[in-house]
Amino acid sequence: SGVAIESPMVGTFYSSPKPGAPSFVKVGDTVAVGQVLCIVEAMKLMNELESEVGGEVVEILVDNGTPVEFGQVLMRVKPA
């Protein structure tokens, strides 16, 4: 359940801003509209994905460093 956060492009999913840094979000975190959730790297460009809904992160479906497809669900946010 929850709002699906989908990848807007083909690329590589990163859960943190740089290797060894804490993740932008983890399951159980409360997020606000506009908060950065993750990065999808495409052609050496780091694209920050921002939340379009405020609420609780209930599921993260992709591991750090994993290739993702356009439209693939990355995580789910339960609206507040």
PDB file of C-alpha atoms in Angstrom:
ATOM      1  CA  SER A   1       0.000   0.000   0.000  1.00  0.00           C
ATOM      2  CA  GLY A   2       1.058   3.616  -0.360  1.00  0.00           C
ATOM      3  CA  VAL A   3       1.979   5.931  -3.208  1.00  0.00           C
ATOM      4  CA  ALA A   4       4.478   4.385  -5.618  1.00  0.00           C
ATOM      5  CA  ILE A   5       7.628   6.427  -6.255  1.00  0.00           C
ATOM      6  CA  GLU A   6       8.736   5.437  -9.756  1.00  0.00           C
ATOM      7  CA  SER A   7      11.972   5.960 -11.615  1.00  0.00           C
ATOM      8  CA  PRO A   8      11.545   8.686 -14.238  1.00  0.00           C
ATOM      9  CA  MET A   9      14.404   7.248 -16.319  1.00  0.00           C
ATOM     10  CA  VAL A  10      16.712   4.318 -16.924  1.00  0.00           C
ATOM     11  CA  GLY A  11      19.774   4.546 -14.680  1.00  0.00           C
ATOM     12  CA  THR A  12      21.378   3.472 -11.430  1.00  0.00           C
ATOM     13  CA  PHE A  13      19.630   3.895  -8.054  1.00  0.00           C
ATOM     14  CA  TYR A  14      21.590   5.445  -5.195  1.00  0.00           C
ATOM     15  CA  SER A  15      20.120   5.718  -1.703  1.00  0.00           C
ATOM     16  CA  SER A  16      22.700   8.243  -0.453  1.00  0.00           C
ATOM     17  CA  PRO A  17      24.475  11.338  -1.818  1.00  0.00           C
ATOM     18  CA  LYS A  18      27.895   9.625  -1.855  1.00  0.00           C
ATOM     19  CA  PRO A  19      29.452   6.274  -0.892  1.00  0.00           C
ATOM     20  CA  GLY A  20      29.530   5.782   2.873  1.00  0.00           C
ATOM     21  CA  ALA A  21      27.052   8.592   3.570  1.00  0.00           C
ATOM     22  CA  PRO A  22      23.745   7.926   5.342  1.00  0.00           C
ATOM     23  CA  SER A  23      20.747   7.133   3.134  1.00  0.00           C
ATOM     24  CA  PHE A  24      18.406   9.979   2.200  1.00  0.00           C
ATOM     25  CA  VAL A  25      15.516   7.965   3.687  1.00  0.00           C
ATOM     26  CA  LYS A  26      14.876   4.572   5.254  1.00  0.00           C
ATOM     27  CA  VAL A  27      11.724   2.584   5.991  1.00  0.00           C
ATOM     28  CA  GLY A  28       9.791   4.287   8.781  1.00  0.00           C
ATOM     29  CA  ASP A  29      11.049   7.799   8.006  1.00  0.00           C
ATOM     30  CA  THR A  30       8.561  10.639   7.605  1.00  0.00           C
ATOM     31  CA  VAL A  31       9.092  12.656   4.429  1.00  0.00           C
ATOM     32  CA  ALA A  32       7.791  16.029   3.255  1.00  0.00           C
ATOM     33  CA  VAL A  33       6.780  17.141  -0.225  1.00  0.00           C
ATOM     34  CA  GLY A  34       9.952  18.141  -2.085  1.00  0.00           C
ATOM     35  CA  GLN A  35      12.304  16.119   0.141  1.00  0.00           C
ATOM     36  CA  VAL A  36      15.031  14.208  -1.727  1.00  0.00           C
ATOM     37  CA  LEU A  37      14.378  10.462  -1.570  1.00  0.00           C
ATOM     38  CA  CYS A  38      17.201   9.085  -3.707  1.00  0.00           C
ATOM     39  CA  ILE A  39      19.366   9.678  -6.769  1.00  0.00           C
ATOM     40  CA  VAL A  40      19.061   8.036 -10.179  1.00  0.00           C
ATOM     41  CA  GLU A  41      22.286   8.383 -12.168  1.00  0.00           C
ATOM     42  CA  ALA A  42      21.826   8.505 -15.921  1.00  0.00           C
ATOM     43  CA  MET A  43      24.699   9.181 -18.313  1.00  0.00           C
ATOM     44  CA  LYS A  44      26.921  10.538 -15.497  1.00  0.00           C
ATOM     45  CA  LEU A  45      24.205  12.984 -14.345  1.00  0.00           C
ATOM     46  CA  MET A  46      22.978  12.637 -10.765  1.00  0.00           C
ATOM     47  CA  ASN A  47      19.214  13.222 -10.781  1.00  0.00           C
ATOM     48  CA  GLU A  48      17.666  13.762  -7.348  1.00  0.00           C
ATOM     49  CA  LEU A  49      14.151  12.353  -7.002  1.00  0.00           C
ATOM     50  CA  GLU A  50      11.960  14.426  -4.716  1.00  0.00           C
ATOM     51  CA  SER A  51       8.847  13.236  -2.923  1.00  0.00           C
ATOM     52  CA  GLU A  52       5.567  14.364  -4.448  1.00  0.00           C
ATOM     53  CA  VAL A  53       3.679  13.344  -1.298  1.00  0.00           C
ATOM     54  CA  GLY A  54       4.228  13.807   2.427  1.00  0.00           C
ATOM     55  CA  GLY A  55       4.022  10.743   4.650  1.00  0.00           C
ATOM     56  CA  GLU A  56       5.865   7.668   5.878  1.00  0.00           C
ATOM     57  CA  VAL A  57       8.258   5.563   3.805  1.00  0.00           C
ATOM     58  CA  VAL A  58       6.756   2.070   4.092  1.00  0.00           C
ATOM     59  CA  GLU A  59       8.832   0.142   1.562  1.00  0.00           C
ATOM     60  CA  ILE A  60      12.093   0.493  -0.393  1.00  0.00           C
ATOM     61  CA  LEU A  61      12.149  -1.981  -3.256  1.00  0.00           C
ATOM     62  CA  VAL A  62      15.598  -1.358  -4.768  1.00  0.00           C
ATOM     63  CA  ASP A  63      19.089  -1.951  -3.368  1.00  0.00           C
ATOM     64  CA  ASN A  64      21.752   0.756  -3.514  1.00  0.00           C
ATOM     65  CA  GLY A  65      23.732   0.677  -6.766  1.00  0.00           C
ATOM     66  CA  THR A  66      21.093  -1.346  -8.632  1.00  0.00           C
ATOM     67  CA  PRO A  67      20.189  -0.597 -12.269  1.00  0.00           C
ATOM     68  CA  VAL A  68      16.581   0.588 -12.642  1.00  0.00           C
ATOM     69  CA  GLU A  69      14.190   0.884 -15.565  1.00  0.00           C
ATOM     70  CA  PHE A  70      11.855   3.707 -16.561  1.00  0.00           C
ATOM     71  CA  GLY A  71       8.658   3.434 -14.492  1.00  0.00           C
ATOM     72  CA  GLN A  72      10.094   0.898 -12.040  1.00  0.00           C
ATOM     73  CA  VAL A  73       8.711   1.333  -8.523  1.00  0.00           C
ATOM     74  CA  LEU A  74      11.582   2.355  -6.232  1.00  0.00           C
ATOM     75  CA  MET A  75       9.704   2.851  -2.966  1.00  0.00           C
ATOM     76  CA  ARG A  76       6.268   3.442  -1.490  1.00  0.00           C
ATOM     77  CA  VAL A  77       5.151   6.324   0.734  1.00  0.00           C
ATOM     78  CA  LYS A  78       2.006   6.103   2.877  1.00  0.00           C
ATOM     79  CA  PRO A  79       0.396   9.571   2.713  1.00  0.00           C
ATOM     80  CA  ALA A  80      -0.007  11.381   6.029  1.00  0.00           C
TER      81      ALA A  80
END
